[in-house]
Amino acid sequence: MLNIVGSSRYQINRKSLKSYFVYLFDKYNVDPAGVINLVFMGKRKMKAIALSYKKEDVALPVLAFPYNEQASNERLLGEIFICYPQAVLLAAHRNKKVEDVLKQLTEHGLKNIIG
């Protein structure tokens, strides 16, 4: 299951990302009862998180944190943080659609979570 958190100012196709996660869970044999929180944020917030956890003073495009604890009745596998402005820049640099870059970043984050 995928929970998407993000400001309405970010153009996110939630339906497309959720169906992509169903595909990824199957591709990587992830328990479909597992929960991933996908959080979209701006550069300042991502930079603060990167500085706090990775000691890097830069807005990274994606960060992922695996969890081993259970939250309520759901099994929280982890959280993926995506810097939306960085994803837009990457898309322009790679001459790709933003949605495609978001999918690449989420897959990268999921791979980091599941090992």
Short mmCIF file of C-alpha atoms in Angstrom, two decimals:
data_model
loop_
_atom_site.label_atom_id
_atom_site.label_comp_id
_atom_site.label_asym_id
_atom_site.label_seq_id
_atom_site.Cartn_x
_atom_site.Cartn_y
_atom_site.Cartn_z
CA MET A 1 0.00 0.00 0.00
CA LEU A 2 1.19 3.51 -0.74
CA ASN A 3 0.40 6.67 1.20
CA ILE A 4 1.22 9.85 -0.72
CA VAL A 5 1.84 13.06 1.19
CA GLY A 6 2.49 16.33 -0.59
CA SER A 7 1.33 19.83 -1.25
CA SER A 8 -1.32 20.42 -3.88
CA ARG A 9 1.09 22.79 -5.63
CA TYR A 10 3.08 19.75 -6.81
CA GLN A 11 1.64 18.16 -9.94
CA ILE A 12 1.54 14.52 -8.87
CA ASN A 13 -0.47 11.87 -10.67
CA ARG A 14 -1.37 9.89 -7.53
CA LYS A 15 -3.31 7.22 -9.40
CA SER A 16 -0.38 6.53 -11.73
CA LEU A 17 2.11 6.35 -8.85
CA LYS A 18 -0.11 4.00 -6.85
CA SER A 19 -0.50 1.62 -9.78
CA TYR A 20 3.27 1.84 -10.39
CA PHE A 21 3.84 0.80 -6.78
CA VAL A 22 1.60 -2.25 -7.27
CA TYR A 23 3.88 -3.16 -10.18
CA LEU A 24 7.04 -2.53 -8.11
CA PHE A 25 5.78 -4.56 -5.14
CA ASP A 26 5.20 -7.48 -7.52
CA LYS A 27 8.53 -6.97 -9.33
CA TYR A 28 10.55 -7.01 -6.10
CA ASN A 29 8.36 -9.55 -4.24
CA VAL A 30 7.36 -7.07 -1.55
CA ASP A 31 4.53 -8.08 0.79
CA PRO A 32 1.44 -6.22 -0.51
CA ALA A 33 0.35 -5.69 3.10
CA GLY A 34 3.43 -3.51 3.58
CA VAL A 35 3.02 0.26 3.65
CA ILE A 36 5.27 2.89 2.09
CA ASN A 37 4.87 6.58 2.82
CA LEU A 38 5.84 8.66 -0.21
CA VAL A 39 6.45 12.27 0.82
CA PHE A 40 6.95 15.15 -1.61
CA MET A 41 8.65 18.29 -0.38
CA GLY A 42 10.52 21.41 -1.41
CA LYS A 43 14.24 22.12 -1.47
CA ARG A 44 14.52 23.69 1.98
CA LYS A 45 12.90 20.79 3.78
CA MET A 46 14.89 18.18 1.81
CA LYS A 47 18.12 20.05 2.47
CA ALA A 48 17.36 20.07 6.21
CA ILE A 49 16.64 16.32 6.22
CA ALA A 50 19.79 15.55 4.19
CA LEU A 51 21.88 17.65 6.57
CA SER A 52 20.36 16.00 9.62
CA TYR A 53 20.60 12.38 8.48
CA LYS A 54 23.37 12.28 5.86
CA LYS A 55 25.44 15.31 6.90
CA GLU A 56 25.11 16.63 3.33
CA ASP A 57 24.16 20.28 2.92
CA VAL A 58 22.29 19.80 -0.36
CA ALA A 59 18.73 19.16 -1.52
CA LEU A 60 18.96 15.55 -2.70
CA PRO A 61 16.37 14.32 -5.22
CA VAL A 62 15.40 11.30 -3.09
CA LEU A 63 16.01 9.88 0.38
CA ALA A 64 14.60 6.63 1.73
CA PHE A 65 14.38 5.34 5.28
CA PRO A 66 13.51 1.70 6.04
CA TYR A 67 11.52 0.88 9.19
CA ASN A 68 11.23 -2.34 11.11
CA GLU A 69 8.51 -1.28 13.55
CA GLN A 70 4.79 -1.72 13.08
CA ALA A 71 2.46 1.27 13.03
CA SER A 72 -1.06 0.43 14.22
CA ASN A 73 -2.34 -2.55 12.19
CA GLU A 74 -0.18 -1.75 9.17
CA ARG A 75 3.36 -2.86 8.50
CA LEU A 76 5.28 0.32 7.69
CA LEU A 77 8.17 -0.69 5.46
CA GLY A 78 9.60 2.79 5.19
CA GLU A 79 9.35 6.31 3.88
CA ILE A 80 10.56 7.78 0.62
CA PHE A 81 11.17 11.53 0.52
CA ILE A 82 11.27 13.18 -2.90
CA CYS A 83 12.29 16.77 -3.53
CA TYR A 84 9.77 17.76 -6.21
CA PRO A 85 11.76 20.78 -7.52
CA GLN A 86 14.84 18.55 -7.91
CA ALA A 87 12.75 15.98 -9.81
CA VAL A 88 11.60 18.73 -12.19
CA LEU A 89 15.23 19.80 -12.76
CA LEU A 90 16.29 16.18 -13.36
CA ALA A 91 13.47 15.73 -15.86
CA ALA A 92 14.54 18.82 -17.79
CA HIS A 93 18.20 17.77 -17.68
CA ARG A 94 17.41 14.23 -18.88
CA ASN A 95 14.79 15.41 -21.38
CA LYS A 96 12.13 13.21 -19.74
CA LYS A 97 8.65 13.71 -18.36
CA VAL A 98 8.48 14.66 -14.69
CA GLU A 99 6.19 11.68 -14.05
CA ASP A 100 8.83 9.30 -15.45
CA VAL A 101 11.52 10.79 -13.22
CA LEU A 102 9.21 10.53 -10.19
CA LYS A 103 8.74 6.83 -10.98
CA GLN A 104 12.51 6.33 -11.26
CA LEU A 105 13.08 8.10 -7.95
CA THR A 106 10.38 6.10 -6.18
CA GLU A 107 11.80 2.84 -7.51
CA HIS A 108 15.26 3.88 -6.34
CA GLY A 109 13.83 4.68 -2.90
CA LEU A 110 11.95 1.38 -2.69
CA LYS A 111 15.10 -0.56 -3.62
CA ASN A 112 16.94 1.19 -0.79
CA ILE A 113 14.17 0.29 1.65
CA ILE A 114 13.97 -3.39 0.78
CA GLY A 115 17.73 -3.80 0.51
#
